[in-house]
XYZ file of N, CA and C in Angstrom:
582
model
N 4.170 12.298 -14.136
C 5.419 11.655 -13.784
C 6.559 12.259 -14.600
N 7.609 12.618 -13.909
C 8.758 13.233 -14.580
C 9.824 12.213 -14.957
N 9.898 11.106 -14.199
C 10.897 10.073 -14.478
C 10.319 8.713 -14.117
N 10.600 7.714 -14.960
C 10.148 6.348 -14.719
C 11.342 5.412 -14.845
N 11.505 4.547 -13.839
C 12.503 3.487 -13.929
C 11.942 2.349 -14.754
N 12.767 1.823 -15.626
C 12.386 0.663 -16.419
C 13.303 -0.484 -16.040
N 12.692 -1.575 -15.562
C 13.429 -2.803 -15.275
C 13.306 -3.694 -16.496
N 14.453 -4.172 -16.985
C 14.452 -5.014 -18.177
C 15.759 -5.793 -18.228
N 15.853 -6.676 -19.187
C 16.987 -7.576 -19.252
C 18.212 -7.028 -19.955
N 19.356 -7.618 -19.612
C 20.595 -7.290 -20.314
C 20.754 -8.186 -21.546
N 19.727 -8.989 -21.818
C 19.666 -9.799 -23.040
C 18.455 -9.363 -23.853
N 18.530 -9.605 -25.165
C 17.383 -9.368 -26.041
C 17.217 -10.595 -26.919
N 16.009 -11.126 -26.991
C 15.737 -12.374 -27.706
C 15.343 -12.180 -29.172
N 15.545 -10.970 -29.695
C 15.222 -10.645 -31.095
C 13.736 -10.753 -31.414
N 12.883 -10.669 -30.416
C 11.435 -10.731 -30.615
C 10.956 -9.408 -31.202
N 10.395 -9.420 -32.424
C 9.942 -8.164 -33.036
C 8.804 -7.508 -32.262
N 7.979 -8.303 -31.568
C 6.880 -7.734 -30.783
C 7.441 -6.949 -29.605
N 8.447 -7.507 -28.938
C 9.096 -6.796 -27.843
C 9.827 -5.559 -28.363
N 10.503 -5.693 -29.490
C 11.203 -4.555 -30.088
C 10.242 -3.401 -30.344
N 9.083 -3.710 -30.941
C 8.092 -2.669 -31.229
C 7.529 -2.050 -29.953
N 7.334 -2.867 -28.920
C 6.828 -2.350 -27.648
C 7.829 -1.380 -27.023
N 9.106 -1.693 -27.135
C 10.154 -0.804 -26.619
C 10.136 0.523 -27.370
N 9.971 0.471 -28.694
C 9.922 1.687 -29.498
C 8.705 2.540 -29.117
N 7.561 1.885 -28.921
C 6.341 2.604 -28.532
C 6.496 3.224 -27.141
N 7.124 2.495 -26.239
C 7.357 3.025 -24.892
C 8.255 4.260 -24.971
N 9.287 4.204 -25.797
C 10.170 5.359 -25.975
C 9.397 6.548 -26.545
N 8.506 6.289 -27.485
C 7.674 7.362 -28.039
C 6.894 8.070 -26.933
N 6.252 7.291 -26.067
C 5.432 7.865 -24.998
C 6.300 8.645 -24.017
N 7.470 8.102 -23.669
C 8.370 8.813 -22.757
C 8.706 10.194 -23.301
N 9.090 10.248 -24.562
C 9.527 11.518 -25.147
C 8.340 12.465 -25.328
N 7.196 11.948 -25.769
C 5.999 12.786 -25.925
C 5.585 13.421 -24.607
N 5.696 12.662 -23.521
C 5.265 13.148 -22.209
C 6.412 13.772 -21.405
N 7.578 13.889 -22.037
C 8.756 14.475 -21.387
C 9.118 13.734 -20.096
N 9.073 12.405 -20.170
C 9.435 11.544 -19.040
C 10.875 11.083 -19.224
N 11.680 11.255 -18.207
C 13.062 10.786 -18.227
C 13.100 9.287 -17.962
N 13.855 8.565 -18.776
C 14.086 7.148 -18.553
C 15.182 6.980 -17.504
N 14.898 6.160 -16.494
C 15.914 5.720 -15.538
C 16.008 4.213 -15.707
N 17.213 3.697 -15.922
C 17.335 2.264 -16.196
C 18.678 1.762 -15.677
N 18.943 0.482 -15.916
C 20.108 -0.177 -15.326
C 21.460 0.197 -15.876
N 21.534 1.063 -16.866
C 22.813 1.622 -17.305
C 23.583 0.836 -18.340
N 23.096 -0.337 -18.750
C 23.822 -1.124 -19.739
C 23.472 -0.722 -21.158
N 24.387 -1.008 -22.099
C 24.101 -0.688 -23.504
C 23.750 -1.931 -24.306
N 23.642 -3.078 -23.618
C 23.309 -4.329 -24.302
C 21.887 -4.749 -23.941
N 21.362 -5.689 -24.721
C 20.054 -6.251 -24.435
C 18.931 -5.237 -24.531
N 17.851 -5.525 -23.807
C 16.692 -4.634 -23.810
C 17.059 -3.299 -23.174
N 18.001 -3.324 -22.209
C 18.458 -2.061 -21.603
C 18.983 -1.109 -22.669
N 19.837 -1.623 -23.520
C 20.387 -0.788 -24.587
C 19.324 -0.334 -25.571
N 18.385 -1.223 -25.880
C 17.307 -0.871 -26.819
C 16.490 0.316 -26.320
N 16.042 0.250 -25.066
C 15.179 1.321 -24.560
C 15.958 2.620 -24.426
N 17.203 2.539 -23.961
C 18.009 3.760 -23.823
C 18.244 4.409 -25.185
N 18.662 3.609 -26.158
C 18.930 4.156 -27.487
C 17.664 4.728 -28.119
N 16.534 4.040 -27.935
C 15.277 4.513 -28.523
C 14.869 5.862 -27.938
N 15.030 6.027 -26.624
C 14.695 7.310 -25.981
C 15.653 8.400 -26.450
N 16.940 8.097 -26.473
C 17.945 9.092 -26.875
C 17.779 9.506 -28.338
N 17.491 8.538 -29.214
C 17.302 8.842 -30.639
C 16.135 9.802 -30.873
N 15.178 9.804 -29.968
C 14.005 10.674 -30.077
C 14.211 12.008 -29.358
N 15.408 12.213 -28.839
C 15.713 13.464 -28.161
C 15.353 13.480 -26.686
N 15.064 12.306 -26.116
C 14.707 12.219 -24.706
C 15.917 12.104 -23.796
N 15.630 12.022 -22.509
C 16.670 11.910 -21.485
C 16.724 10.479 -20.963
N 17.952 9.965 -20.775
C 18.150 8.616 -20.246
C 19.243 8.650 -19.188
N 18.874 8.236 -17.983
C 19.828 8.173 -16.868
C 20.062 6.705 -16.532
N 21.309 6.274 -16.601
C 21.664 4.900 -16.259
C 22.234 4.828 -14.864
N 21.906 3.743 -14.157
C 22.448 3.504 -12.818
C 23.001 2.084 -12.812
N 24.303 1.967 -12.630
C 24.947 0.659 -12.753
C 26.016 0.491 -11.677
N 26.083 -0.690 -11.054
C 27.165 -0.921 -10.092
C 28.498 -1.117 -10.810
N 29.568 -0.749 -10.157
C 30.894 -0.821 -10.759
C 31.199 -2.209 -11.305
N 30.847 -3.266 -10.544
C 31.223 -4.616 -10.970
C 30.477 -5.073 -12.229
N 29.398 -4.372 -12.587
C 28.668 -4.725 -13.808
C 29.031 -3.840 -15.000
N 29.883 -2.873 -14.787
C 30.256 -1.984 -15.899
C 30.781 -2.783 -17.088
N 31.565 -3.829 -16.814
C 32.111 -4.633 -17.904
C 31.142 -5.714 -18.365
N 30.458 -6.384 -17.430
C 29.533 -7.458 -17.804
C 28.351 -6.943 -18.611
N 27.763 -5.862 -18.169
C 26.598 -5.310 -18.861
C 27.001 -4.207 -19.839
N 28.271 -3.972 -19.964
C 28.817 -2.987 -20.885
C 28.115 -1.644 -20.695
N 28.583 -0.886 -19.713
C 27.975 0.391 -19.384
C 27.798 1.296 -20.595
N 26.638 1.876 -20.707
C 26.275 2.755 -21.829
C 26.954 4.106 -21.614
N 27.750 4.526 -22.571
C 28.517 5.770 -22.409
C 27.874 6.972 -23.091
N 26.761 6.773 -23.788
C 26.149 7.885 -24.522
C 24.910 8.456 -23.852
N 24.800 8.275 -22.549
C 23.581 8.670 -21.840
C 23.587 10.131 -21.428
N 22.420 10.612 -21.042
C 22.303 11.939 -20.442
C 23.130 11.980 -19.169
N 23.077 10.878 -18.407
C 23.859 10.766 -17.173
C 24.050 9.288 -16.858
N 25.240 8.919 -16.392
C 25.525 7.564 -15.941
C 26.005 7.635 -14.501
N 25.285 6.967 -13.619
C 25.621 6.955 -12.198
C 26.163 5.573 -11.859
N 27.348 5.527 -11.270
C 27.969 4.255 -10.896
C 27.865 4.090 -9.387
N 27.291 2.950 -8.984
C 27.120 2.662 -7.560
C 28.103 1.574 -7.136
N 28.187 1.364 -5.825
C 29.082 0.334 -5.302
C 28.486 -1.060 -5.422
N 27.147 -1.172 -5.320
C 26.542 -2.502 -5.324
C 25.115 -2.443 -5.867
N 24.492 -3.631 -5.933
C 23.141 -3.752 -6.488
C 22.101 -3.042 -5.624
N 22.263 -3.127 -4.311
C 21.304 -2.482 -3.415
C 21.274 -0.975 -3.639
N 22.462 -0.385 -3.760
C 22.527 1.058 -4.013
C 21.935 1.392 -5.383
N 22.138 0.506 -6.345
C 21.579 0.725 -7.680
C 20.055 0.832 -7.610
N 19.418 -0.153 -6.984
C 17.958 -0.161 -6.908
C 17.427 1.025 -6.108
N 18.117 1.350 -5.031
C 17.670 2.482 -4.214
C 17.787 3.792 -4.989
N 18.889 3.946 -5.716
C 19.100 5.162 -6.496
C 18.050 5.278 -7.611
N 17.779 4.163 -8.274
C 16.767 4.184 -9.334
C 15.409 4.573 -8.759
N 15.079 4.016 -7.600
C 13.805 4.353 -6.955
C 13.768 5.826 -6.554
N 14.875 6.326 -6.030
C 14.939 7.725 -5.595
C 14.756 8.701 -6.753
N 15.206 8.304 -7.946
C 15.146 9.181 -9.115
C 13.807 9.130 -9.843
N 12.929 8.196 -9.453
C 11.744 7.893 -10.262
C 10.435 8.226 -9.571
N 9.431 8.466 -10.419
C 8.058 8.668 -9.965
C 7.202 7.440 -10.252
N 7.782 6.421 -10.864
C 7.072 5.200 -11.197
C 8.041 4.174 -11.751
N 7.575 2.931 -11.860
C 8.416 1.832 -12.332
C 7.640 1.032 -13.363
N 8.290 0.707 -14.480
C 7.712 -0.185 -15.480
C 8.658 -1.372 -15.640
N 8.095 -2.577 -15.626
C 8.890 -3.784 -15.809
C 8.554 -4.396 -17.164
N 9.583 -4.562 -17.978
C 9.457 -5.213 -19.279
C 9.759 -6.705 -19.124
N 9.488 -7.520 -20.141
C 9.891 -8.918 -20.055
C 11.382 -9.050 -19.777
N 11.724 -10.018 -18.946
C 13.118 -10.238 -18.586
C 13.256 -11.521 -17.795
N 14.414 -11.688 -17.171
C 14.725 -12.903 -16.432
C 14.681 -12.700 -14.928
N 15.495 -13.460 -14.210
C 15.506 -13.429 -12.752
C 15.752 -12.029 -12.196
N 16.758 -11.346 -12.741
C 17.101 -10.020 -12.225
C 15.960 -9.037 -12.381
N 15.280 -9.109 -13.513
C 14.145 -8.218 -13.771
C 13.022 -8.476 -12.764
N 12.720 -9.749 -12.531
C 11.670 -10.092 -11.576
C 12.066 -9.731 -10.149
N 13.326 -9.911 -9.823
C 13.798 -9.564 -8.471
C 13.615 -8.067 -8.226
N 13.963 -7.259 -9.208
C 13.786 -5.810 -9.070
C 12.313 -5.450 -8.925
N 11.471 -6.060 -9.761
C 10.035 -5.811 -9.719
C 9.465 -6.134 -8.339
N 9.774 -7.319 -7.832
C 9.193 -7.723 -6.555
C 9.735 -6.918 -5.382
N 10.965 -6.466 -5.476
C 11.482 -5.657 -4.368
C 10.751 -4.324 -4.273
N 10.600 -3.613 -5.391
C 9.907 -2.322 -5.318
C 8.417 -2.502 -5.043
N 7.848 -3.632 -5.485
C 6.448 -3.926 -5.173
C 6.279 -4.151 -3.667
N 7.214 -4.855 -3.064
C 7.190 -5.065 -1.613
C 7.358 -3.743 -0.878
N 8.235 -2.879 -1.388
C 8.404 -1.550 -0.776
C 7.091 -0.776 -0.819
N 6.365 -0.882 -1.943
C 5.075 -0.199 -2.059
C 4.079 -0.767 -1.043
N 4.031 -2.086 -0.944
C 3.117 -2.739 -0.009
C 3.405 -2.318 1.431
N 4.684 -2.107 1.735
C 5.089 -1.715 3.082
C 4.960 -0.210 3.327
N 4.600 0.536 2.282
C 4.448 1.978 2.430
C 5.757 2.750 2.384
N 6.817 2.149 1.849
C 8.111 2.830 1.771
C 8.164 3.811 0.602
N 7.244 3.669 -0.333
C 7.055 4.648 -1.404
C 5.612 4.521 -1.855
N 5.164 5.453 -2.683
C 3.794 5.357 -3.200
C 3.755 5.536 -4.714
N 4.831 5.117 -5.371
C 4.923 5.243 -6.826
C 4.238 4.069 -7.519
N 3.568 4.322 -8.640
C 2.914 3.237 -9.364
C 3.919 2.269 -9.971
N 3.521 0.998 -10.000
C 4.370 -0.057 -10.556
C 3.592 -0.760 -11.655
N 4.138 -0.740 -12.868
C 3.458 -1.341 -14.006
C 4.231 -2.488 -14.616
N 3.480 -3.489 -15.076
C 4.048 -4.567 -15.885
C 3.640 -4.308 -17.329
N 4.620 -4.136 -18.216
C 4.301 -4.042 -19.639
C 4.199 -5.474 -20.149
N 2.979 -5.947 -20.268
C 2.701 -7.358 -20.538
C 2.753 -7.649 -22.037
N 3.943 -7.538 -22.587
C 4.167 -7.701 -24.026
C 3.877 -9.144 -24.434
N 2.977 -9.300 -25.408
C 2.661 -10.618 -25.967
C 2.291 -11.628 -24.874
N 1.571 -11.148 -23.851
C 1.089 -11.984 -22.735
C 2.210 -12.597 -21.894
N 3.405 -12.003 -21.953
C 4.565 -12.552 -21.243
C 4.286 -12.748 -19.759
N 3.586 -11.790 -19.140
C 3.377 -11.851 -17.697
C 2.045 -12.483 -17.289
N 1.305 -13.061 -18.221
C 0.039 -13.702 -17.861
C 0.209 -14.758 -16.763
N 1.203 -15.659 -16.865
C 1.359 -16.658 -15.798
C 1.687 -16.030 -14.434
N 2.469 -14.967 -14.435
C 2.800 -14.300 -13.176
C 1.556 -13.648 -12.567
N 0.739 -13.028 -13.396
C -0.490 -12.411 -12.910
C -1.445 -13.463 -12.369
N -1.497 -14.628 -13.023
C -2.309 -15.736 -12.510
C -1.780 -16.228 -11.164
N -0.459 -16.241 -11.018
C 0.132 -16.642 -9.742
C -0.279 -15.673 -8.633
N -0.300 -14.393 -8.948
C -0.733 -13.403 -7.954
C -2.201 -13.634 -7.570
N -3.017 -13.967 -8.568
C -4.413 -14.273 -8.271
C -4.524 -15.501 -7.373
N -3.653 -16.492 -7.607
C -3.630 -17.687 -6.757
C -3.230 -17.318 -5.325
N -2.300 -16.384 -5.178
C -1.894 -15.921 -3.841
C -3.075 -15.327 -3.081
N -3.922 -14.599 -3.812
C -5.126 -14.037 -3.185
C -6.081 -15.172 -2.827
N -6.309 -16.061 -3.782
C -7.250 -17.172 -3.559
C -6.839 -18.020 -2.363
N -5.526 -18.242 -2.206
C -5.017 -19.081 -1.105
C -4.746 -18.278 0.166
N -5.131 -17.004 0.139
C -5.058 -16.118 1.302
C -3.629 -15.837 1.792
N -2.701 -15.704 0.829
C -1.356 -15.234 1.140
C -1.181 -13.767 0.770
N -2.163 -13.209 0.063
C -2.080 -11.840 -0.434
C -3.461 -11.212 -0.362
N -3.511 -10.004 0.176
C -4.789 -9.300 0.231
C -5.161 -8.779 -1.160
N -6.449 -8.824 -1.504
C -6.880 -8.311 -2.811
C -6.451 -6.861 -3.040
N -6.496 -6.040 -2.002
C -6.099 -4.645 -2.135
C -4.630 -4.523 -2.540
N -3.785 -5.417 -2.029
C -2.369 -5.391 -2.394
C -2.134 -5.997 -3.775
N -2.962 -6.955 -4.163
C -2.883 -7.489 -5.521
C -3.171 -6.376 -6.530
N -4.075 -5.479 -6.155
C -4.446 -4.376 -7.044
C -3.357 -3.325 -7.198
N -2.276 -3.444 -6.432
C -1.155 -2.509 -6.573
C -0.414 -2.715 -7.892
N -0.564 -3.886 -8.501
C 0.139 -4.204 -9.755
C -0.714 -3.755 -10.931
N -0.185 -2.808 -11.698
C -0.848 -2.294 -12.896
C -0.263 -3.035 -14.095
N -1.122 -3.470 -15.009
C -0.638 -4.260 -16.135
C -1.408 -3.909 -17.404
N -0.666 -3.812 -18.492
C -1.282 -3.670 -19.807
C -0.240 -3.982 -20.870
N -0.695 -4.401 -22.047
C 0.207 -4.707 -23.154
C 0.574 -3.462 -23.957
N -0.194 -2.399 -23.815
C 0.016 -1.166 -24.580
C 0.751 -0.151 -23.712
N 1.946 0.290 -24.130
C 2.711 1.234 -23.314
C 1.956 2.523 -22.986
N 1.194 3.031 -23.942
C 0.470 4.285 -23.723
C -0.618 4.108 -22.664
N -1.366 3.024 -22.771
C -2.415 2.753 -21.786
C -1.798 2.498 -20.410
N -0.696 1.752 -20.376
C -0.040 1.457 -19.095
C 0.363 2.741 -18.380
N 0.968 3.668 -19.099
C 1.405 4.917 -18.477
C 0.201 5.757 -18.051
N -0.870 5.746 -18.836
C -2.089 6.460 -18.412
C -2.644 5.875 -17.119
N -2.662 4.558 -17.017
C -3.117 3.912 -15.787
C -2.220 4.286 -14.611
N -0.918 4.339 -14.861
C 0.029 4.700 -13.806
C -0.157 6.150 -13.363
N -0.453 7.024 -14.326
C -0.659 8.436 -13.991
C -1.886 8.633 -13.097
N -2.848 7.732 -13.197
C -4.070 7.825 -12.402
C -4.063 6.926 -11.172
N -2.907 6.360 -10.858
C -2.775 5.423 -9.739
C -2.898 6.153 -8.404
N -3.632 5.530 -7.493
C -3.745 6.044 -6.134
C -3.369 4.911 -5.190
N -2.217 5.027 -4.552
C -1.688 3.962 -3.707
C -2.531 3.764 -2.458
N -3.039 2.534 -2.310
C -3.794 2.199 -1.108
C -3.421 0.807 -0.619
N -2.147 0.575 -0.291
C -1.795 -0.754 0.223
C -2.458 -0.989 1.572
N -2.767 -2.247 1.825
C -3.347 -2.619 3.103
C -2.220 -3.096 4.017
N -2.468 -3.104 5.299
C -1.454 -3.545 6.250
C -1.038 -4.975 5.931
N 0.255 -5.246 6.087
C 0.729 -6.598 5.824
C 0.746 -7.442 7.088
N 0.602 -6.815 8.240
C 0.487 -7.582 9.474
C -0.993 -7.706 9.781
N -1.505 -8.896 9.596
C -2.949 -9.089 9.547
C -3.541 -9.356 10.920
N -4.644 -8.695 11.180
C -5.402 -8.959 12.394
C -6.244 -10.197 12.199
N -6.128 -11.132 13.108
C -6.922 -12.364 13.057
C -6.771 -13.105 11.727
N -5.608 -12.980 11.127
C -5.330 -13.644 9.833
C -6.371 -13.319 8.779
N -6.945 -12.121 8.852
C -7.981 -11.719 7.916
C -7.372 -11.277 6.598
N -7.562 -12.069 5.567
C -7.020 -11.752 4.252
C -8.110 -11.442 3.252
N -9.236 -10.946 3.721
C -10.316 -10.614 2.788
C -10.527 -9.118 2.741
């Protein structure tokens, strides 16, 4: 993978475990010569990951809509900053620039981005690996919810397997590098969800 989009929050909760995970992720990006593609802000976790990659001599490309330049305080020290007209263009541009997606702990916006690209993968609109960096078990409840979706027959097991998860950034990226996309059809014959 040459470039990975990272979805994360414009806030940071001062969690040292999350801080260390961001630093480790930046280490792996630079060691593997992976370009960071992210939301373009210099605040919160967005700013942390961008600064960590840049401090190590890596490349960081930000993609931010014009209306968020002031709210998220656009990062001006990046390798490249791309300004879009809206959120839809932002997500599409980030996807176009990336060979994979990693989602860090975050809020509504982070989850919305994660689920949109996951849905695109399920629909066959791309075949890039999607990883959850499950820092300090942050995403355990979400992963359990996905398992419940399978159990209640709203999600095929094959599509549940599209979500790659690990707490260790290095292991997560290794899993993503070995990912082979095999989504199942979402229009089910005879309501068969097994």
